[in-house]
mmCIF file of C-alpha atoms in Angstrom:
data_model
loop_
_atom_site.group_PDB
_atom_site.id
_atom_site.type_symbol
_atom_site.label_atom_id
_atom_site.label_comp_id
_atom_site.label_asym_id
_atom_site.label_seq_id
_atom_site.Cartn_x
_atom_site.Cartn_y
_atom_site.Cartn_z
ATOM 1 C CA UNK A 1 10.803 -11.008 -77.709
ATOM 2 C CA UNK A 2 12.378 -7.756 -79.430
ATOM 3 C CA UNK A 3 11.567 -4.585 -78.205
ATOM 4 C CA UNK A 4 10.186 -3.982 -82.179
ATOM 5 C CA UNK A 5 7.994 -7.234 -81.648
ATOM 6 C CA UNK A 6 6.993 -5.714 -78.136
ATOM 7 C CA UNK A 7 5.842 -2.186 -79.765
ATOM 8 C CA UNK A 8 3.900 -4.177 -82.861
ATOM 9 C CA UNK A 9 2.083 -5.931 -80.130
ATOM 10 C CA UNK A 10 1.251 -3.169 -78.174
ATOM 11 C CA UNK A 11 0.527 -1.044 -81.603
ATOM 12 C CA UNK A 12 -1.701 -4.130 -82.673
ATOM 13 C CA UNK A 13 -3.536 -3.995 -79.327
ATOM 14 C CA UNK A 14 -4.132 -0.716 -79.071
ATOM 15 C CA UNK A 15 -5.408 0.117 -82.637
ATOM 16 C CA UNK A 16 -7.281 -2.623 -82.623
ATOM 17 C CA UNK A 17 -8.858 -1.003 -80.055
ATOM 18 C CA UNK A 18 -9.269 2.548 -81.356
ATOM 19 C CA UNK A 19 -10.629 0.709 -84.525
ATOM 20 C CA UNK A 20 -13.504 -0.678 -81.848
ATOM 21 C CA UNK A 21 -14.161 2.237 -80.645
ATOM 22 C CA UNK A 22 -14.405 4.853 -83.814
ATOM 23 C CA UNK A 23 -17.025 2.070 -85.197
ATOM 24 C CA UNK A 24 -19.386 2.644 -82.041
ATOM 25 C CA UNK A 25 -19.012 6.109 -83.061
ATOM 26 C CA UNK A 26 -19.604 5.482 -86.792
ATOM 27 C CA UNK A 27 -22.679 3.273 -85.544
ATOM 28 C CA UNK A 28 -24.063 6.037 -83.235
ATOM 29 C CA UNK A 29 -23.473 8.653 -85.129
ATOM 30 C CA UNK A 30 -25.366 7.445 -88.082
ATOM 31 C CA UNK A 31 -28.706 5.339 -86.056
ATOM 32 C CA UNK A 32 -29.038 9.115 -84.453
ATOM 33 C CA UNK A 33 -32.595 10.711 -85.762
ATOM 34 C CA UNK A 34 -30.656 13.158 -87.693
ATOM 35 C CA UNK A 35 -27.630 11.195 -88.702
ATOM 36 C CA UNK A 36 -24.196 12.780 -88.092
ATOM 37 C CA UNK A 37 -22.784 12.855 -91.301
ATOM 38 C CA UNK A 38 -19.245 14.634 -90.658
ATOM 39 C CA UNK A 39 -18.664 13.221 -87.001
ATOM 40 C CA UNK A 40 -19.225 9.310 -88.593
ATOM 41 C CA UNK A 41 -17.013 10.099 -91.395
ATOM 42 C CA UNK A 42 -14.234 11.202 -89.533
ATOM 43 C CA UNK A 43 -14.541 8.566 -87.318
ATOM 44 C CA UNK A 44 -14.722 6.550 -90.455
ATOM 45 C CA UNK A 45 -11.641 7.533 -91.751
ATOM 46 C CA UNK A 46 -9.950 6.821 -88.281
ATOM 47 C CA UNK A 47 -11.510 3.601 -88.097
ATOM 48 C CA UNK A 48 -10.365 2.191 -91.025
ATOM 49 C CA UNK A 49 -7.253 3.710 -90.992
ATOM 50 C CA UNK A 50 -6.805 2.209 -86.861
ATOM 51 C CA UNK A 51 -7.391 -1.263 -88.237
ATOM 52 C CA UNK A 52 -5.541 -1.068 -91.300
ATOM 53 C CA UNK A 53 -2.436 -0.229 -89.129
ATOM 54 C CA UNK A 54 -3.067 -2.575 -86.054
ATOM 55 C CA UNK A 55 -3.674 -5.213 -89.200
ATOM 56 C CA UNK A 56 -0.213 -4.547 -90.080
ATOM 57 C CA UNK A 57 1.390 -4.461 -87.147
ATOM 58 C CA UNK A 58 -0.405 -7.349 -86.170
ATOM 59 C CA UNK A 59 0.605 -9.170 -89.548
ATOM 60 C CA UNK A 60 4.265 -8.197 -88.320
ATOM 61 C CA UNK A 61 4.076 -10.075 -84.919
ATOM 62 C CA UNK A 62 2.571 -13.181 -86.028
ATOM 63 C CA UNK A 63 4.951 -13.957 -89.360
ATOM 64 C CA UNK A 64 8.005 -12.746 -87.037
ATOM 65 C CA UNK A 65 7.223 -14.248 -84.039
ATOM 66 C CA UNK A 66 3.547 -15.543 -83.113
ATOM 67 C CA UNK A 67 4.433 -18.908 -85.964
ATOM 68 C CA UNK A 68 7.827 -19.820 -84.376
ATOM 69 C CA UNK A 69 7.505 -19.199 -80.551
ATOM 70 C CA UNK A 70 4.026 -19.085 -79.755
ATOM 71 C CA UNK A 71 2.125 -21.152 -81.858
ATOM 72 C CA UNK A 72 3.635 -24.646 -80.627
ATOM 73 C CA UNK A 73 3.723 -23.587 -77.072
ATOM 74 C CA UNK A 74 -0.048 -22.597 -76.626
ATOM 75 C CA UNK A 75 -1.178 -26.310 -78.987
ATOM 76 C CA UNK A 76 1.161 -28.179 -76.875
ATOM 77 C CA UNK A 77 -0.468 -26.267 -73.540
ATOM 78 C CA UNK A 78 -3.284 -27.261 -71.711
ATOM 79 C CA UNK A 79 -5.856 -24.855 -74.003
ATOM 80 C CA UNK A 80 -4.950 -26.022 -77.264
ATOM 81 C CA UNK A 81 -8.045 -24.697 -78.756
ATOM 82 C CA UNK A 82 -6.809 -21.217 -78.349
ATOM 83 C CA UNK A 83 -4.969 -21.401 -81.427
ATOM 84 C CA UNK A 84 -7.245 -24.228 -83.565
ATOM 85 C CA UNK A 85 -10.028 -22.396 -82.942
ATOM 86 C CA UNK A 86 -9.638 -18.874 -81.564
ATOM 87 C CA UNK A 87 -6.362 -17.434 -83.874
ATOM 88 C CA UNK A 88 -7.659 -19.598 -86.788
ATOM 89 C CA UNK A 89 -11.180 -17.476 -86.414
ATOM 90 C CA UNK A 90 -9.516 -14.624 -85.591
ATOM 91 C CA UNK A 91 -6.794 -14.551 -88.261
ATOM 92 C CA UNK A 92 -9.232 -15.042 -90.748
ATOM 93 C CA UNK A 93 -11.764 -12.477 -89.488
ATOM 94 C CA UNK A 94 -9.050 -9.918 -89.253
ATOM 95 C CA UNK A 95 -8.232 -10.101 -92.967
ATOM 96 C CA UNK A 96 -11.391 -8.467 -94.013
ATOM 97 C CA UNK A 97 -11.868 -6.057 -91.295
ATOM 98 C CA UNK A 98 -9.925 -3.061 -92.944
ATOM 99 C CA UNK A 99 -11.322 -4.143 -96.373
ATOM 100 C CA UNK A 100 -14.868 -3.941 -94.757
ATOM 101 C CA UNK A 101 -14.778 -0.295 -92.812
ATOM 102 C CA UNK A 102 -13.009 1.032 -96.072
ATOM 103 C CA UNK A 103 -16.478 0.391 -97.266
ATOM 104 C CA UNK A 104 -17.988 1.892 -94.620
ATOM 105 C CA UNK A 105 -15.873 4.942 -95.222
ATOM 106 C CA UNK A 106 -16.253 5.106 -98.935
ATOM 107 C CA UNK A 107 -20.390 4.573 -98.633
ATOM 108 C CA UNK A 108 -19.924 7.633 -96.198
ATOM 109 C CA UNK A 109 -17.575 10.196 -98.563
ATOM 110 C CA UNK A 110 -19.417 9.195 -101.811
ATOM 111 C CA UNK A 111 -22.813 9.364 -99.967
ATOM 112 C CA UNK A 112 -22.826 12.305 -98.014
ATOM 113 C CA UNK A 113 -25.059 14.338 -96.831
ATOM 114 C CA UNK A 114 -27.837 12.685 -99.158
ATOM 115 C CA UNK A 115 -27.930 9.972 -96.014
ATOM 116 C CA UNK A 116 -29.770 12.314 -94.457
ATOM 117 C CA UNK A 117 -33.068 11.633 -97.015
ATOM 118 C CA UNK A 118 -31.875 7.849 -97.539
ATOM 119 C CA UNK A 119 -32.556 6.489 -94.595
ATOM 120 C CA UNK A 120 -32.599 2.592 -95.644
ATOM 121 C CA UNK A 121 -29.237 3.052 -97.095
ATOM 122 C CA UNK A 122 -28.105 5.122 -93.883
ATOM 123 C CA UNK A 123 -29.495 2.120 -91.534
ATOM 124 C CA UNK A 124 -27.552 -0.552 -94.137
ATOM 125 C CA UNK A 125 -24.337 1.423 -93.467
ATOM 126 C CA UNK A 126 -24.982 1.415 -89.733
ATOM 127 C CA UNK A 127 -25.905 -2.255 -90.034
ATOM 128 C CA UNK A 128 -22.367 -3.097 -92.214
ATOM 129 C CA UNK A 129 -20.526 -0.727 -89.299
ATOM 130 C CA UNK A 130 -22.649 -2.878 -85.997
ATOM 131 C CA UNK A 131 -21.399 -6.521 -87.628
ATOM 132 C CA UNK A 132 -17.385 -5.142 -87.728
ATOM 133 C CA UNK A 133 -17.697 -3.359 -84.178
ATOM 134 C CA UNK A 134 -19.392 -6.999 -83.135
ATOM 135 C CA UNK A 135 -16.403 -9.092 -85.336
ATOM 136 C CA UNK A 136 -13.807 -6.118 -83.878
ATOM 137 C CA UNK A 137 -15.065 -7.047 -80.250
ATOM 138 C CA UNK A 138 -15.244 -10.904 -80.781
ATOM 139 C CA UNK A 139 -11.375 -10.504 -82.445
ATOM 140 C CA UNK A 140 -10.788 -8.520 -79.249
ATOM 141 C CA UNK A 141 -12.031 -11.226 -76.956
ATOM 142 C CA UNK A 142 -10.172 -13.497 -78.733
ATOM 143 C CA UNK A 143 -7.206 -12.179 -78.147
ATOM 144 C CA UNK A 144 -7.074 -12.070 -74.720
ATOM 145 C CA UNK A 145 -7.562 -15.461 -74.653
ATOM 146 C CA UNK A 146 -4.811 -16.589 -76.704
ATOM 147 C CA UNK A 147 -2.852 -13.668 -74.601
ATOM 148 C CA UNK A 148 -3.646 -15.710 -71.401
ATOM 149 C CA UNK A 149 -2.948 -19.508 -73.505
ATOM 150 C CA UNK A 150 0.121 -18.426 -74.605
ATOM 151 C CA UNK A 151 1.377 -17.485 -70.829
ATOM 152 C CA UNK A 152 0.055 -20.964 -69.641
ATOM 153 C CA UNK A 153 1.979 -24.234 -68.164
ATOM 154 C CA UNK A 154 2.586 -26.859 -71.073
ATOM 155 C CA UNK A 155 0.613 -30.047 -70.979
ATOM 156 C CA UNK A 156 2.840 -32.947 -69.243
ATOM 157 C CA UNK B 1 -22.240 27.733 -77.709
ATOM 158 C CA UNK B 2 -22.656 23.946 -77.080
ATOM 159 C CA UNK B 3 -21.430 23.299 -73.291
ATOM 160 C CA UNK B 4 -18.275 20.692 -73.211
ATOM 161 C CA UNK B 5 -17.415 19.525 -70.322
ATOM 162 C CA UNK B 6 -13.877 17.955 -70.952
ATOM 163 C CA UNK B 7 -12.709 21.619 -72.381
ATOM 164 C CA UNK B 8 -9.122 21.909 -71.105
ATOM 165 C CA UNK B 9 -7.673 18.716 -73.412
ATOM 166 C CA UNK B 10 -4.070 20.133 -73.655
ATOM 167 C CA UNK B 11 -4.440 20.803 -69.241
ATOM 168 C CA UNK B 12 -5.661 17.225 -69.318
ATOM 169 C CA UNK B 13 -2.849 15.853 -71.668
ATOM 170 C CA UNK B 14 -0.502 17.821 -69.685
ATOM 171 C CA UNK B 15 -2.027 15.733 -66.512
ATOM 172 C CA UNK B 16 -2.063 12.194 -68.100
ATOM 173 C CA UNK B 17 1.798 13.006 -68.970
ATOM 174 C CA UNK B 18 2.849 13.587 -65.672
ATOM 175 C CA UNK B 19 1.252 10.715 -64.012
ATOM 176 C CA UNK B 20 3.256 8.500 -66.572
ATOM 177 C CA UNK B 21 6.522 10.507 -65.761
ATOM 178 C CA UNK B 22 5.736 9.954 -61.607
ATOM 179 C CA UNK B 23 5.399 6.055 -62.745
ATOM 180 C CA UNK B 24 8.674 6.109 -64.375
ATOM 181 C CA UNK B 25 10.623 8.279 -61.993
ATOM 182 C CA UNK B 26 9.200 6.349 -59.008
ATOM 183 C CA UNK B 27 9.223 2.894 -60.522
ATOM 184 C CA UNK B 28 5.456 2.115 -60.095
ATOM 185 C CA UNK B 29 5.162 -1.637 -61.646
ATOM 186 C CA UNK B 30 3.018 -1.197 -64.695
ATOM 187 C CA UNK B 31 0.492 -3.757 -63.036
ATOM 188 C CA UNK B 32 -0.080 -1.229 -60.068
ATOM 189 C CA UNK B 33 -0.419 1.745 -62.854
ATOM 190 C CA UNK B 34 -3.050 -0.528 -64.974
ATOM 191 C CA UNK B 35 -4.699 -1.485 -61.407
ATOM 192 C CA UNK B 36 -4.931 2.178 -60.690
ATOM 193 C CA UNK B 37 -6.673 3.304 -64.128
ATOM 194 C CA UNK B 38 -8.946 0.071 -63.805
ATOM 195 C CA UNK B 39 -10.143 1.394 -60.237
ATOM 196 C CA UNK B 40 -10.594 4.853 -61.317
ATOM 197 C CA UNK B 41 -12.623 3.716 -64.674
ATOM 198 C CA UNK B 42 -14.853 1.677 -62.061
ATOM 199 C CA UNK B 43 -15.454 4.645 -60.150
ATOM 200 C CA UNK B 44 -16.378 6.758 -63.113
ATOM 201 C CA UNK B 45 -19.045 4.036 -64.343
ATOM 202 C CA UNK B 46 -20.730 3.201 -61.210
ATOM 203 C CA UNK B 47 -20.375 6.687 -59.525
ATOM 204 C CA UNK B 48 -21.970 8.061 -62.666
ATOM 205 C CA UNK B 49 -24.361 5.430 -63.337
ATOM 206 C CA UNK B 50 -25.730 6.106 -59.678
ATOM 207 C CA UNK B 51 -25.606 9.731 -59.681
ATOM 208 C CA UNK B 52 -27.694 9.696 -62.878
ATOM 209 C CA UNK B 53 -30.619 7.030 -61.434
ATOM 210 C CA UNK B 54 -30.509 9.708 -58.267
ATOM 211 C CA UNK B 55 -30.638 13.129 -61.381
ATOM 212 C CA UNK B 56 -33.341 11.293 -62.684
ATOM 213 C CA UNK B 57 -35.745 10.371 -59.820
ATOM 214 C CA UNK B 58 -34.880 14.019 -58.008
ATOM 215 C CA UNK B 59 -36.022 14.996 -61.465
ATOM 216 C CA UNK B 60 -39.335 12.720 -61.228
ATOM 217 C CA UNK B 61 -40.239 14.043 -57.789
ATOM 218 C CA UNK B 62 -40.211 17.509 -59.044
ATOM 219 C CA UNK B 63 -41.968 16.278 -62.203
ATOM 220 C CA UNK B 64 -39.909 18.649 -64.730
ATOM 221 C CA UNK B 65 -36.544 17.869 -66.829
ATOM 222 C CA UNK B 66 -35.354 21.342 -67.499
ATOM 223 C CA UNK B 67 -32.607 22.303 -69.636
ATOM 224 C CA UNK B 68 -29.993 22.327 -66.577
ATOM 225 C CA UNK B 69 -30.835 18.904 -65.473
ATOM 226 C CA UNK B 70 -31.029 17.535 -68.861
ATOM 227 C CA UNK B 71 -27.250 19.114 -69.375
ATOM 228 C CA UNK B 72 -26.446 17.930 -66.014
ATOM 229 C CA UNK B 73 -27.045 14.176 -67.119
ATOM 230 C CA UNK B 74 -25.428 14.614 -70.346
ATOM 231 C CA UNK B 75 -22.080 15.793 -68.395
ATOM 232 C CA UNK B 76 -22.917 12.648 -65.786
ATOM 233 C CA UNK B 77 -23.054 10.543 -69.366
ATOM 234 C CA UNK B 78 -19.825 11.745 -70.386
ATOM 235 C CA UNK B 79 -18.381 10.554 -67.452
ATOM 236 C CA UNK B 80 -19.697 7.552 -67.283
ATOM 237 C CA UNK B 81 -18.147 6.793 -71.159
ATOM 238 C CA UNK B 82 -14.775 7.951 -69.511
ATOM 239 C CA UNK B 83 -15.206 5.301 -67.176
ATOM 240 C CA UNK B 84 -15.917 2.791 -69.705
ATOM 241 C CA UNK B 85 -13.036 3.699 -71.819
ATOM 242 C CA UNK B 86 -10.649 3.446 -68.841
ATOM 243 C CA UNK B 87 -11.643 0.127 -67.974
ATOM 244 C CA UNK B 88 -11.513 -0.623 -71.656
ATOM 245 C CA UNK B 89 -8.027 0.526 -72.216
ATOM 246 C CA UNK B 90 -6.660 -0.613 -68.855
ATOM 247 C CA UNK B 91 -8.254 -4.077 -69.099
ATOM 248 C CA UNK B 92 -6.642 -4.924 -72.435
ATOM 249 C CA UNK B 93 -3.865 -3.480 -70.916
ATOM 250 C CA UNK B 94 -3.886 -6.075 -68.249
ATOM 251 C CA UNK B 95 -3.266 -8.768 -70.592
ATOM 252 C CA UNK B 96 -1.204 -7.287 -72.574
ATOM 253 C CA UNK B 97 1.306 -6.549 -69.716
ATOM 254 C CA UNK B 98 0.738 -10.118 -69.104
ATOM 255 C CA UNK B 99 1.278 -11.403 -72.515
ATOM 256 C CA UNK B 100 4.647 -8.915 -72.660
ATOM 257 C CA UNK B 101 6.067 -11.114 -69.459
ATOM 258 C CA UNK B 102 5.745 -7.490 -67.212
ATOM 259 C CA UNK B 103 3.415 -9.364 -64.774
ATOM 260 C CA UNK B 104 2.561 -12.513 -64.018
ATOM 261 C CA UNK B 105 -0.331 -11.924 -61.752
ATOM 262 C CA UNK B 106 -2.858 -12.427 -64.073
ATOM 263 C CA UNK B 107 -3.927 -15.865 -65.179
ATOM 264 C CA UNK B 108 -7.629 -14.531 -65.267
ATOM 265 C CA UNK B 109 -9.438 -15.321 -69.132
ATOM 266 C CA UNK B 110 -9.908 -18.717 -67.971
ATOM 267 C CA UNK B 111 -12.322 -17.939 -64.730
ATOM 268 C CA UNK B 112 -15.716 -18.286 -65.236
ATOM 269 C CA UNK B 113 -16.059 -15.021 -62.686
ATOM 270 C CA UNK B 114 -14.280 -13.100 -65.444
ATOM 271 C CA UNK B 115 -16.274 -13.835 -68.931
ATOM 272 C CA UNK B 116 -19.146 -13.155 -66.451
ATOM 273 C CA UNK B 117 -18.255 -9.615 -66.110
ATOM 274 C CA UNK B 118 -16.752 -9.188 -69.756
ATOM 275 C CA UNK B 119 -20.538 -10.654 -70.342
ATOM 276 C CA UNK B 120 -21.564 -7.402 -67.703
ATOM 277 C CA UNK B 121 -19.427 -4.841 -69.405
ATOM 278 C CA UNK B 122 -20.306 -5.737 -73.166
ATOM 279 C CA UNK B 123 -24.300 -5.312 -71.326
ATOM 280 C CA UNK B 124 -22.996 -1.375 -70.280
ATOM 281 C CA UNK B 125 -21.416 -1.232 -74.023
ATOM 282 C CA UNK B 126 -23.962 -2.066 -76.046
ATOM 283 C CA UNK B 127 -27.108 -0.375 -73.200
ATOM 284 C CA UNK B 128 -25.328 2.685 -72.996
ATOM 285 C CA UNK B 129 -25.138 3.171 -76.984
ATOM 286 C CA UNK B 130 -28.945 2.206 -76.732
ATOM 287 C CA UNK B 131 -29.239 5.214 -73.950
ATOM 288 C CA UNK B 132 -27.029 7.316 -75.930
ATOM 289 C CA UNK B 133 -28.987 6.386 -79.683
ATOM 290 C CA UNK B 134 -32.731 6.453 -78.178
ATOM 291 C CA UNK B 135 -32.989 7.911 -74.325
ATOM 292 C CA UNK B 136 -31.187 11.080 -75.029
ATOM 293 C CA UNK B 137 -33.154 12.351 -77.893
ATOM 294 C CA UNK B 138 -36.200 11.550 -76.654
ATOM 295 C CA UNK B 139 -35.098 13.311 -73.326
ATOM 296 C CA UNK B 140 -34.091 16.270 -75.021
ATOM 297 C CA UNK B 141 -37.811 16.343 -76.811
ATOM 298 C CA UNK B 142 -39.225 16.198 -73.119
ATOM 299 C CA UNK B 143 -36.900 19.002 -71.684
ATOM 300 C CA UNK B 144 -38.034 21.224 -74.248
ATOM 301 C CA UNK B 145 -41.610 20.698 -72.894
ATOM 302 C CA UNK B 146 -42.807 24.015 -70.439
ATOM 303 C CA UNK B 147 -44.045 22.882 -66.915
ATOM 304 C CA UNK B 148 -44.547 19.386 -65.680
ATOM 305 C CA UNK B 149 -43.347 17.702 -68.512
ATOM 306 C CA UNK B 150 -42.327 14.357 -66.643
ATOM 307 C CA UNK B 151 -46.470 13.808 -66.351
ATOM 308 C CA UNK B 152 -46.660 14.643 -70.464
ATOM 309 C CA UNK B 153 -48.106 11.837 -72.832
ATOM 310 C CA UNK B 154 -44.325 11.930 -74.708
ATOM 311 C CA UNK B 155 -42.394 10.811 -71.148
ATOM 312 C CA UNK B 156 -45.408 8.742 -70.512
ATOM 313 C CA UNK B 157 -45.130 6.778 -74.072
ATOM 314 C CA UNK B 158 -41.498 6.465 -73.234
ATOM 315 C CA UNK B 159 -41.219 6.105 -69.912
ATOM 316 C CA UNK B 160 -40.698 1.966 -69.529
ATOM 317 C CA UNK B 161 -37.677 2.508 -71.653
ATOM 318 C CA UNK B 162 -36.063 4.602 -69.557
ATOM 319 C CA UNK B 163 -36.572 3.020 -66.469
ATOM 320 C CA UNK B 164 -35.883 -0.630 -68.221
ATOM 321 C CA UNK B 165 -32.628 1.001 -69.822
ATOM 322 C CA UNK B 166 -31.512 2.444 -66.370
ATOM 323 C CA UNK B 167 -31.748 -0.432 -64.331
ATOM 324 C CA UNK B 168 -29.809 -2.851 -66.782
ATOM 325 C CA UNK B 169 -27.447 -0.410 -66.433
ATOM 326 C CA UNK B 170 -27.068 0.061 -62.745
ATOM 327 C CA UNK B 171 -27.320 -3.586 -61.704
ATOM 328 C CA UNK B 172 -24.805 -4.296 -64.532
ATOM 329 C CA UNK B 173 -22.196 -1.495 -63.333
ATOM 330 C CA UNK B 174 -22.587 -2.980 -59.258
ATOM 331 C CA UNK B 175 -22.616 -6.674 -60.780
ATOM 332 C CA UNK B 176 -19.085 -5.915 -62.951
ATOM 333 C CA UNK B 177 -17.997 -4.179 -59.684
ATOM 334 C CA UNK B 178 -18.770 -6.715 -57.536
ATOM 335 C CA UNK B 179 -17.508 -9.944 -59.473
ATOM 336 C CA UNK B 180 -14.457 -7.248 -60.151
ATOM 337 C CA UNK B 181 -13.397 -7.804 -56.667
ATOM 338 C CA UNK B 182 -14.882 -10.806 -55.384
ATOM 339 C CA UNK B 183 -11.849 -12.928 -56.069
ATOM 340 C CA UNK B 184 -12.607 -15.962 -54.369
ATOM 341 C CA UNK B 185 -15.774 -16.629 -55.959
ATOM 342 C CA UNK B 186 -15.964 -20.315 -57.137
ATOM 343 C CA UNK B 187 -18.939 -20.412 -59.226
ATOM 344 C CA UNK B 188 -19.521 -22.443 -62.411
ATOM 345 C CA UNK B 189 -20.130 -20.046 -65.174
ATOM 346 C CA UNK B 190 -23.516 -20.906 -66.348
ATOM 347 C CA UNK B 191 -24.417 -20.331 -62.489
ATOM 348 C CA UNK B 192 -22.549 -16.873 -62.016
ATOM 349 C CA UNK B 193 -24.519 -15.927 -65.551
ATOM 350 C CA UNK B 194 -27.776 -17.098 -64.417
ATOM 351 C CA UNK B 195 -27.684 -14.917 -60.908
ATOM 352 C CA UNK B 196 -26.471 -12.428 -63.383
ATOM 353 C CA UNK B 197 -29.267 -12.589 -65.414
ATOM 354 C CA UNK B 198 -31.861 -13.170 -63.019
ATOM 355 C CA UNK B 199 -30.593 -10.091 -60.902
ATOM 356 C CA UNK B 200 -30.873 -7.602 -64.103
ATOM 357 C CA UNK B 201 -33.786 -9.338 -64.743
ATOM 358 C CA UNK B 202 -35.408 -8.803 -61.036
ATOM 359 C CA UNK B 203 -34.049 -5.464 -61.455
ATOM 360 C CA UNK B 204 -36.178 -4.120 -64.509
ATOM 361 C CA UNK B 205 -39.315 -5.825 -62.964
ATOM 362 C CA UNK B 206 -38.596 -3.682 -60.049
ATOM 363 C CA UNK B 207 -38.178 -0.465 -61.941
ATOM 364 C CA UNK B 208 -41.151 -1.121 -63.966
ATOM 365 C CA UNK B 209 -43.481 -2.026 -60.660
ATOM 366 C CA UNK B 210 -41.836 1.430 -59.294
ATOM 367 C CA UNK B 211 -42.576 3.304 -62.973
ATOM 368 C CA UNK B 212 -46.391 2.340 -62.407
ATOM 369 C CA UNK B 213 -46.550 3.430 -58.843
ATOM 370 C CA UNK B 214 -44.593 6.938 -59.556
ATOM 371 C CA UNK B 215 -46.626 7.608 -62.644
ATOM 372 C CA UNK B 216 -50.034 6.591 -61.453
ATOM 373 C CA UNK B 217 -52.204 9.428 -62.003
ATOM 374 C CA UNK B 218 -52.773 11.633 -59.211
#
């Protein structure tokens, strides 16, 4: 693997990550009593903009390299299923993550500090920001097993 | 001026740097550097998680939260999210390292011990935002209170939630801990999950019982 392919990994990985993270904060920071309007747009902003680049960089990896040297290895491996099932979820999942905390992030700008009276529409933006930190952390879980397939003996 | 107990970021920064340049100078293996932010994370999460339950009962005994104490456990609550974000970063780490062909120690996502404990930390995760989204408020309400205000009707009302809240999370920090480093352990998974269960489960029964006999009116 090139070290470019090595840092898209590792970029993927790790924004991914962030992305995770700056949606618990969006999700805390809006179920609180008296929502924290600036703190969950910020960490809006950094969500969407941590997944839209580990998207990316993860798009990078897998048409460069996941399709040709991966791929084959893990379905001819003993844990084929880590790449029907898992990266076939995953892949797919991913796609709309960015798309969906953009949403989250626009609700947030356009919305303001009027959240603060509308509280169904702040608990339907918390709700929309819980189901991508629970997709981000199923994505993330995924990953580390197709991380661990893809280092595995082939089947004999 | 709100109290912030991580003030110093650029001393901190400064810190995190050099322990990188010691790892490169010296050669540390990454796996030994990931090993050592994975311990340290652990240490962070259960030493806070404990020194919270012990904040909270001293704070029982003495029925009153004040201000202090109730800053106290937001600093010990800080530190405990350091500690989960360590083990976070550091345990994706782990197979990333692995993944990269930089160690080849770690053939772990396909033990039963370890989705047992990923089980255990998503538990801390998604308790501690509970804590975090509910307890603290609530808390902050009840410090606000003058004189015995851990006998008022508010920590009354809310009372089984904090003790049901704080022992999910202190059997779950010890039970990630524990399965952490017990690296022989040949359980099935639905068995390890089960004890798991029944332990956090035996656990809030036990706060509860406790809750009832600390609160029964004198």
């Amino acid at each position: 693997m090139s070290a470019l392919l090595q840092f898209m990994l590792i970029l993927h990985v790790l924004l991914g990550l962030s992305g995770i993270v700056f949606t618990s904060i969006v999700v805390l920071g809006l179920l609180r009593e008296k929502p924290a309007v600036r703190m969950a747009k910020n960490a809006a902003l950094a969500g969407f903009l941590s997944f839209a680049l580990s998207w990316v960089s993860g798009g990078y990896y897998y048409l460069r390299y996941y399709g040709k040297a991966v791929r084959d290895g893990i379905k001819a491996g003993s844990t084929p299923w880590a790449h029907t099932v898992l990266m076939e979820a995953k892949e797919h999942i991913f796609l709309f993550l960015p798309f969906a905390s953009l949403i989250v992030l626009v609700a947030l700008v356009s919305l303001g500090a009027k959240l603060e009276q509308e509280k169904k529409l702040k608990n339907l933006i918390a709700l929309l920001a819980l189901i991508i930190l629970l997709l981000g952390l199923g994505v993330a879980f995924a990953g580390i097993v197709i991380s661990s397939a893809a280092g595995r003996p082939t089947r004999l | 001026m709100r109290a912030k107990p991580w003030v110093g970021g650029r001393a901190r920064n400064a810190r995190l740097l050099f322990c990188f340049y010691l790892c490169y100078t010296f050669g540390m293996e990454w796996y030994t550097f990931l090993v050592f932010l994975h311990i340290v994370g652990t240490a962070l999460g259960v030493g806070g998680a404990t020194i919270s339950d012990i904040l909270f009962f001293r704070a029982l005994k003495n029925r009153h939260l004040s201000e202090e104490g109730l800053s106290m456990l937001k600093t010990v609550s800080f530190v405990v999210w350091s500690g989960v974000g360590l083990l976070l970063i550091s345990g994706f780490a782990f197979f990333l390292v692995y993944r990269l062909g930089l160690s080849t120690r770690l053939d772990l996502a396909f033990e039963p011990r370890f989705w047992t404990k990923m089980i255990g930390v998503l538990v801390i995760f998604a308790n501690g935002m509970v804590m975090h989204w509910k307890s603290m408020p609530r808390l902050e309400k009840i410090a606000e209170e003058k004189g015995e205000n851990l006998s008022s009707p508010t920590f009354r009302n809310n009372a089984a939630f904090f003790f049901t809240t704080g022992a999910i999370s202190i059997t779950s920090w010890y039970g990630v801990l524990l399965l952490g480093i017990w690296r022989k352990l040949d359980l099935s998974f639905s068995l390890t999950l089960s004890i798991y269960v029944a332990v956090v489960l035996g656990a809030i029964i036990a706060a509860n019982a406790l809750r009832r006999k600390l609160l029964k009116p004198s």
